[in-house]
CSV table of C-alpha atoms in Angstrom, one decimal:
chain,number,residue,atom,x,y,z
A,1,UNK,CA,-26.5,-34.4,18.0
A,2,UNK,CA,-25.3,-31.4,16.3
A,3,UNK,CA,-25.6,-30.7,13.0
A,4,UNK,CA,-22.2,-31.5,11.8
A,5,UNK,CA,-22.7,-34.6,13.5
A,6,UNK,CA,-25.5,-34.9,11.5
A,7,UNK,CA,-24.1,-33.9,7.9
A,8,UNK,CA,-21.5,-36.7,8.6
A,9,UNK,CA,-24.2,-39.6,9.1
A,10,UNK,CA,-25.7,-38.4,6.2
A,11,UNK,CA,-22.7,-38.2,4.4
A,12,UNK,CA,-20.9,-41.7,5.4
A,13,UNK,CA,-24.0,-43.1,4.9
A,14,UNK,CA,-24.2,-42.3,1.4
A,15,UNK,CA,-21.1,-43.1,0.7
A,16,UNK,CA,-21.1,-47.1,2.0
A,17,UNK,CA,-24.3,-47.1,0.0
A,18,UNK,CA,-23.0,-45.9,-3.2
A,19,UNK,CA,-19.9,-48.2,-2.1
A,20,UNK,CA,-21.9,-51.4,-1.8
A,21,UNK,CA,-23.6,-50.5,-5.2
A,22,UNK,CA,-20.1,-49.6,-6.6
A,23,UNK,CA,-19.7,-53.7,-6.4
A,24,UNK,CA,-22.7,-54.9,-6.9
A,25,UNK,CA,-24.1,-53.1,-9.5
A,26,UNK,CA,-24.9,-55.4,-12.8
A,27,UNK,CA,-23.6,-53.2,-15.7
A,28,UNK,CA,-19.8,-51.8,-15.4
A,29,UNK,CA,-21.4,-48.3,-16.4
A,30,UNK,CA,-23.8,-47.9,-13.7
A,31,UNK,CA,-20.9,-49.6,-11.0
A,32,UNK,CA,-19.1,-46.4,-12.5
A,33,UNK,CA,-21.1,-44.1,-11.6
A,34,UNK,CA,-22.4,-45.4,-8.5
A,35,UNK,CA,-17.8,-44.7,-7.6
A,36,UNK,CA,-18.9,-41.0,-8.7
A,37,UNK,CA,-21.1,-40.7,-6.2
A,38,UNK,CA,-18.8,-42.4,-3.3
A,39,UNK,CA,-15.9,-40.7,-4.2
A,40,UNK,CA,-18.3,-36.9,-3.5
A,41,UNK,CA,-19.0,-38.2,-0.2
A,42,UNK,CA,-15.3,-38.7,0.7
A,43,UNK,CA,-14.9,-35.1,-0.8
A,44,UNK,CA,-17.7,-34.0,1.7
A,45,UNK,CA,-16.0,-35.9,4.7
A,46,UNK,CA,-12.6,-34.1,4.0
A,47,UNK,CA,-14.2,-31.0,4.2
A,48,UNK,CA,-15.7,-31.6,7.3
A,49,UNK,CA,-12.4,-32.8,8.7
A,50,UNK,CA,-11.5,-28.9,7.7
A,51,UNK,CA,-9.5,-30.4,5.0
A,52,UNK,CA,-10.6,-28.4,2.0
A,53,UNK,CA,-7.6,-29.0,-0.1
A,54,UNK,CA,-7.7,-32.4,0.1
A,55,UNK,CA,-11.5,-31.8,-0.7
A,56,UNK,CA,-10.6,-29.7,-3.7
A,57,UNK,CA,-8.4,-32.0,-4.6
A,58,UNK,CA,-10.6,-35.0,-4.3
A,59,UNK,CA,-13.1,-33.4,-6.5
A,60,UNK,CA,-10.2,-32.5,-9.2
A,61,UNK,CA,-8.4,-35.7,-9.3
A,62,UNK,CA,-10.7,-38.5,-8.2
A,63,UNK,CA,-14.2,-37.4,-9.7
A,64,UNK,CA,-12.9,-35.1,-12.5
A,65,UNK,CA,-9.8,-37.7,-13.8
A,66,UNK,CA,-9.8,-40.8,-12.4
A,67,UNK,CA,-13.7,-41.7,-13.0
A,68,UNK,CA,-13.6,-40.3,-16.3
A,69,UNK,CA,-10.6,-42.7,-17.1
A,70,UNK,CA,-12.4,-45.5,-15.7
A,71,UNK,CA,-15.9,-44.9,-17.9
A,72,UNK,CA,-13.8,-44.0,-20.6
A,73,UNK,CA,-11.8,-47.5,-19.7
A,74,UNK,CA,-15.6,-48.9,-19.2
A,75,UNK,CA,-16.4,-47.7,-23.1
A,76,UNK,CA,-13.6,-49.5,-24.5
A,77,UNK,CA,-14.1,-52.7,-23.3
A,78,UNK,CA,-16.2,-54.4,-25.8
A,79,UNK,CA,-19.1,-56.5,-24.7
A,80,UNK,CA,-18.0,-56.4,-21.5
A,81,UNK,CA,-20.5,-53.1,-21.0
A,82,UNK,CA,-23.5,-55.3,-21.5
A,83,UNK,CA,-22.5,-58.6,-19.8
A,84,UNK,CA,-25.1,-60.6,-18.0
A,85,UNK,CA,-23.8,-63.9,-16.1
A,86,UNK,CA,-24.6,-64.7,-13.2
A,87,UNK,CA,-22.9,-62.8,-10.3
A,88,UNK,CA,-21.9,-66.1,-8.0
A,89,UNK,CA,-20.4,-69.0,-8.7
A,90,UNK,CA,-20.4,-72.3,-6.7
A,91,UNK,CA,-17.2,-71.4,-4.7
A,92,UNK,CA,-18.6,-68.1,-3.2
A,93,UNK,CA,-18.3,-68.9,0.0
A,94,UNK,CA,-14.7,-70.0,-0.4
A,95,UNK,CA,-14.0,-66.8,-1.3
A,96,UNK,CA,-16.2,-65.2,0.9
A,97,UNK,CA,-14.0,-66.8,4.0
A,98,UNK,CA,-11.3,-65.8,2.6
A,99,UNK,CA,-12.2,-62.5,2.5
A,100,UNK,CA,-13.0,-63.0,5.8
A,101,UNK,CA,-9.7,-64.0,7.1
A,102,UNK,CA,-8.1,-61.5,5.5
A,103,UNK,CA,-9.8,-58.7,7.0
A,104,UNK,CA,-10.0,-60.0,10.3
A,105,UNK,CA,-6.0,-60.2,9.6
A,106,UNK,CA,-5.6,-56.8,8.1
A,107,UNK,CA,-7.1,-55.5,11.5
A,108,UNK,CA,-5.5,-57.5,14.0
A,109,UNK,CA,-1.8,-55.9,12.3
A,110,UNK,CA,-2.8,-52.4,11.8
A,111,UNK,CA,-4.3,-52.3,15.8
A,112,UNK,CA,-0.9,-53.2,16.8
A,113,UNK,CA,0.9,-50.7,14.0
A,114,UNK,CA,2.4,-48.1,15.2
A,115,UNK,CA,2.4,-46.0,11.9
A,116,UNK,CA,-1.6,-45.1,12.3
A,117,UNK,CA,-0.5,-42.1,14.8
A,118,UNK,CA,1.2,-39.9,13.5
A,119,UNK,CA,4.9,-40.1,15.4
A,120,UNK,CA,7.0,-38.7,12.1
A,121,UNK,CA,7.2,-35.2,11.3
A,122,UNK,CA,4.1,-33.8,10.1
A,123,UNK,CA,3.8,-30.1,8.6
A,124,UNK,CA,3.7,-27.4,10.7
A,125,UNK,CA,0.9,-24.9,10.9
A,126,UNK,CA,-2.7,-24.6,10.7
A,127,UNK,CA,-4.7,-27.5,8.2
A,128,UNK,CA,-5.5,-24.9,6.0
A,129,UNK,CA,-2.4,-23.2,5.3
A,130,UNK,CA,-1.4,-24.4,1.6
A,131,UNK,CA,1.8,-22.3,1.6
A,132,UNK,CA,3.0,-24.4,4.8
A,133,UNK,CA,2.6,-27.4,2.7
A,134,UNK,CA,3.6,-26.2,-0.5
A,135,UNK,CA,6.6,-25.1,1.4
A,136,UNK,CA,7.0,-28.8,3.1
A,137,UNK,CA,7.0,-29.8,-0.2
A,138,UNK,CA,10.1,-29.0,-1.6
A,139,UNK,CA,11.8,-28.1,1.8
A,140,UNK,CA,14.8,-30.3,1.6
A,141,UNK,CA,14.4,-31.5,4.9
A,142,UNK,CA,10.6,-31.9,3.9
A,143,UNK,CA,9.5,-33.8,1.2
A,144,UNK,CA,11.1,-33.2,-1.1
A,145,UNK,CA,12.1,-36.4,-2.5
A,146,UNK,CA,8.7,-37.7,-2.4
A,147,UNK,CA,7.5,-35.2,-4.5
A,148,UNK,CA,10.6,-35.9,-7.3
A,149,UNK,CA,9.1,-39.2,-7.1
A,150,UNK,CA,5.6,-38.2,-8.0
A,151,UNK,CA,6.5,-36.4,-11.0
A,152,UNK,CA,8.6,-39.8,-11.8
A,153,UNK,CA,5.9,-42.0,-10.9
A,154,UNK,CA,3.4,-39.7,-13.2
A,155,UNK,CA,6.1,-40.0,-16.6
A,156,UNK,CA,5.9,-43.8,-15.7
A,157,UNK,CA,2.4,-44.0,-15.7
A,158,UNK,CA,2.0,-41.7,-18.9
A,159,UNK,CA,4.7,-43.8,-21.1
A,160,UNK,CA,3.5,-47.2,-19.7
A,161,UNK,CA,0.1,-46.4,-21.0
A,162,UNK,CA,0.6,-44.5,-24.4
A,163,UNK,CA,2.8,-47.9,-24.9
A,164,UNK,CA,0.6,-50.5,-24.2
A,165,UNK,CA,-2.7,-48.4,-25.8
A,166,UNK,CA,-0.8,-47.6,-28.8
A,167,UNK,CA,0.3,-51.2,-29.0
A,168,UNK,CA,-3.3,-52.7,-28.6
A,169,UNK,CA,-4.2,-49.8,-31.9
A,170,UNK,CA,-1.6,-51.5,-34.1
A,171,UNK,CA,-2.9,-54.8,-33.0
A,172,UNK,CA,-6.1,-54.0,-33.9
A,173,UNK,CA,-5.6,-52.6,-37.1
B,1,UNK,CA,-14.3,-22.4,6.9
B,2,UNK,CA,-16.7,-25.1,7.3
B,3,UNK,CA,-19.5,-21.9,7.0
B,4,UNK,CA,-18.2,-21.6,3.5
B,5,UNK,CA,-18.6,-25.5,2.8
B,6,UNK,CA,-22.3,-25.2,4.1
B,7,UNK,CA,-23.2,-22.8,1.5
B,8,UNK,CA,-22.1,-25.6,-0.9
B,9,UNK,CA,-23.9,-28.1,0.5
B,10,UNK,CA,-26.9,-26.1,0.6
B,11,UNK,CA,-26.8,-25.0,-3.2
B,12,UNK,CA,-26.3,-28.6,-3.8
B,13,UNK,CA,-29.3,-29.7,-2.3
B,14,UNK,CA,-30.9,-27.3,-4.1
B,15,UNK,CA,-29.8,-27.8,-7.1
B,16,UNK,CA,-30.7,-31.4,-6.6
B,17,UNK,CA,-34.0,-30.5,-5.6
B,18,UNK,CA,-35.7,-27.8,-7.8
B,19,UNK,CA,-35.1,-30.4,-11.2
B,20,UNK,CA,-36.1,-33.3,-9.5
B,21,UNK,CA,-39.4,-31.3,-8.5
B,22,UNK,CA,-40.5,-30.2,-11.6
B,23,UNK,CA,-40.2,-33.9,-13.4
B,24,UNK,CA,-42.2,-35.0,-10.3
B,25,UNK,CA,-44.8,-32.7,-10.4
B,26,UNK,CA,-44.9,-33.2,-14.0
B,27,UNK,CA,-45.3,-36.7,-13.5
B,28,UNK,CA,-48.1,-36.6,-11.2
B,29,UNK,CA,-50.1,-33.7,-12.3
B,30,UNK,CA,-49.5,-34.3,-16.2
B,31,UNK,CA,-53.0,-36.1,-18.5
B,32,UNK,CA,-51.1,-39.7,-19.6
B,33,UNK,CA,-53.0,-40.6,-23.0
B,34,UNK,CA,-50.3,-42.6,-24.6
B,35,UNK,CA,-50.2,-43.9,-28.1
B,36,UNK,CA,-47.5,-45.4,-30.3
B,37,UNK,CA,-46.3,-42.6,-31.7
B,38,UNK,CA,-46.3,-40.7,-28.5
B,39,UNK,CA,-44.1,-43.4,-26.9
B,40,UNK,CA,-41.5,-43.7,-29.3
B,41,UNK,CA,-37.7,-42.6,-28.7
B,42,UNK,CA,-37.9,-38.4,-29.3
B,43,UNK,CA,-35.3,-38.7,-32.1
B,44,UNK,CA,-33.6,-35.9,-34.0
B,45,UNK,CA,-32.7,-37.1,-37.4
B,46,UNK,CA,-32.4,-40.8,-38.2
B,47,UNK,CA,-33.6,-43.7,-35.1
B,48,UNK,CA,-30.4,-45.1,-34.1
B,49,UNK,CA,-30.0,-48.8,-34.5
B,50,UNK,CA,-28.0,-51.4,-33.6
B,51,UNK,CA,-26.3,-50.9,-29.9
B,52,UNK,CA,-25.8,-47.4,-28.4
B,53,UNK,CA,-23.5,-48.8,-26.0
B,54,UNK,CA,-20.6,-50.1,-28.5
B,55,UNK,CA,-16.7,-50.0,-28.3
B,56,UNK,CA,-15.2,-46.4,-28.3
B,57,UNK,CA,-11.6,-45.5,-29.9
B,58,UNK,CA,-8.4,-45.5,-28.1
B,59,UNK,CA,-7.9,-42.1,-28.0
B,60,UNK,CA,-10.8,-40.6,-25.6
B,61,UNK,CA,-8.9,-43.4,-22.9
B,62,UNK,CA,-5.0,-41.7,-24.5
B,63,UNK,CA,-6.6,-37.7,-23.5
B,64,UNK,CA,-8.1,-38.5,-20.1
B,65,UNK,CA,-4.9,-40.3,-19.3
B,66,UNK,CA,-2.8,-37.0,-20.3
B,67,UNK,CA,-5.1,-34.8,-18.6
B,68,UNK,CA,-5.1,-37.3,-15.4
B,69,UNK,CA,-1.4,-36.5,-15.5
B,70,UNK,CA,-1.2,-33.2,-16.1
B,71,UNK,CA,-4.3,-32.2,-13.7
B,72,UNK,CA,-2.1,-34.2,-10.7
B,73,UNK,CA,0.7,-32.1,-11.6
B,74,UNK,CA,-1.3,-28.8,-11.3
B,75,UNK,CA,-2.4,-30.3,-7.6
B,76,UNK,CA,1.3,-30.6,-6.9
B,77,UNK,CA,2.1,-26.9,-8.5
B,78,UNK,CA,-0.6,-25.1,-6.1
B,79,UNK,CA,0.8,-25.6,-3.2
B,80,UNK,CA,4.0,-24.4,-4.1
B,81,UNK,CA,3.0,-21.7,-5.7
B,82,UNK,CA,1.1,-20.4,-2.7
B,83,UNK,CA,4.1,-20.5,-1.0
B,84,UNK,CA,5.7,-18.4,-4.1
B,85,UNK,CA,6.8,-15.2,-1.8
B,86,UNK,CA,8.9,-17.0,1.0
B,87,UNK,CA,10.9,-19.4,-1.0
B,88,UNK,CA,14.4,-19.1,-2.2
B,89,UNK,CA,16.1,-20.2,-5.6
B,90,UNK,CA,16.9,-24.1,-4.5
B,91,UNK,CA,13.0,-24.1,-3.8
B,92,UNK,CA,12.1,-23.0,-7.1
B,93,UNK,CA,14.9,-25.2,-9.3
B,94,UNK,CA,13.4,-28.5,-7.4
B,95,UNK,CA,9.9,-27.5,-8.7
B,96,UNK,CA,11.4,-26.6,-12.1
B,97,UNK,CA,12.9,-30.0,-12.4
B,98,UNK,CA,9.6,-31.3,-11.3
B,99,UNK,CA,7.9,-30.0,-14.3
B,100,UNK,CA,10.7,-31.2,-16.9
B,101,UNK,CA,10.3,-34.2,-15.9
B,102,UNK,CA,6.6,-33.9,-16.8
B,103,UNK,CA,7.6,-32.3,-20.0
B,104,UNK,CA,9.5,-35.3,-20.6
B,105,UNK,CA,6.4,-37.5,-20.8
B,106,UNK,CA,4.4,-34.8,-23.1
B,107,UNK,CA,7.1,-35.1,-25.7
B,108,UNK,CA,7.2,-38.5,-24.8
B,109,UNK,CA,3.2,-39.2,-26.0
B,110,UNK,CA,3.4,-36.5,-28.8
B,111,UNK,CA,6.3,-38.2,-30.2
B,112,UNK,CA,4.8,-41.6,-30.2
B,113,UNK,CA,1.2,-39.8,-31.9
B,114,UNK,CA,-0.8,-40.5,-28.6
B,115,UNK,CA,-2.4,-36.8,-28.9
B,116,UNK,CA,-3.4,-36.9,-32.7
B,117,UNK,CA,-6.5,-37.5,-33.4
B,118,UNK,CA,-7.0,-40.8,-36.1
């Protein structure tokens, strides 16, 4: 085994653990922090794909936004930071086959999907070279419209929240 | 490149390790006599009361949300940037119209008084 080999066992190891406590975890706060932690270990795998962009940007995005939205989301909810019932109700294991079903089903389709290999263009180069995918970026024959779409998608987000926080502020007051 | 990402990892095993050494040898080695006054909370000023863990205001949710956005954008700009040197004017416009659109939603939430602070 060599020590890469290694670093990833470690590593996914880690990150399942800090998954499972993700969910289980009895106070929203903790379950936050517990994502903190999985989210670094899928910054770690990406950088041992030789991915470190997408490590950077995990890092940036994911752990420096998105969690901080989601404790900050955590500390607005009132009460709901200390609540205590019980974790399982009498129809657990209804839902439990469900879940069940459903990812037995999710696997049977994507083993037969085509789209898991890649068989549409991809951008060209080494994995490290930014410029190459800065370039695909807005290369008109590249992705461009995607990444209109992103900066759409991001205004949506933004005005859809400012609305509906600013909304529950006036309620409140 | 994955050299370069070891000495990261190693710092932060470090980093995790010297800290968590000194409370445990602190821990073990340290003379426990513990009386009331030694146990209570180390408090600067007044003892809190009531629950530390109560509702926040809007707003901290409001900033994160606009640095989310913002911080995404910058992800997007990098790239780009990099690639600065070999790109002609179309190149440039698209990302330009990428950030108005952005701009958009700043004026958007300063308009509305999402970034003032009430």
């Amino acid at each position: 085994m060599s020590g890469t080999q290694f670093i990833f066992l470690v590593t996914a190891g880690v990150t399942l653990a800090a998954a499972v406590m993700t969910v289980s975890a009895r106070k929203m706060m903790h379950a936050a922090l517990w994502l903190v932690l999985a989210l670094t270990g899928v910054a770690v795998l990406f950088a041992l794909l030789r991915s470190s962009f997408f490590a950077v940007v995990q890092v940036l995005v994911y752990i420096g936004a998105i969690a901080i939205l989601i404790i900050f989301s955590v500390m607005l909810t009132r009460r709901v930071v200390q609540e205590q019932r019980p974790r399982v109700n009498r129809l657990w294991w209804v839902a439990a086959l469900l879940a069940l079903m459903l990812f037995t089903g999710l696997v049977a389709t994507l083993a037969s999907w085509n789209g898991l290999y890649p068989t549409g263009q991809a951008v060209a180069g080494h994995p490290e070279d930014i410029g190459a995918l800065g370039l695909a970026l807005v290369d008109p024959a590249g992705f461009v419209i995607p990444f209109e779409v992103a900066s759409l998608l991001l205004l949506a987000a933004l005005v859809g929240a400012v609305f509906i926080a600013l909304e529950r502020k006036g309620g409140m007051q | 490149m994955l050299a370069d990402w070891l000495y990261i990892g190693i710092f932060l095993i470090i980093s995790l390790f010297l800290p968590s050494v000194a409370l445990i040898v602190a821990g073990i080695l340290g003379p426990k006599k513990p009386n009331p006054v030694k146990n209570s909370t180390y408090e600067c000023g007044v003892e809190t009361f009531g629950e530390s863990l109560t509702q926040f205001k809007v707003q901290y949710y409001l900033y994160a949300l606009v640095f989310l956005v913002f911080d995404v954008e910058a992800i997007f700009l990098y790239p780009w940037a990099v690639a600065y040197q070999v790109q002609t004017v179309f190149y440039v416009v698209e990302a330009i119209i990428f950030v108005l659109i952005l701009l958009f939603a700043l004026w958007y939430a300063w308009r509305k008084g999402a970034l003032e602070w009430v």
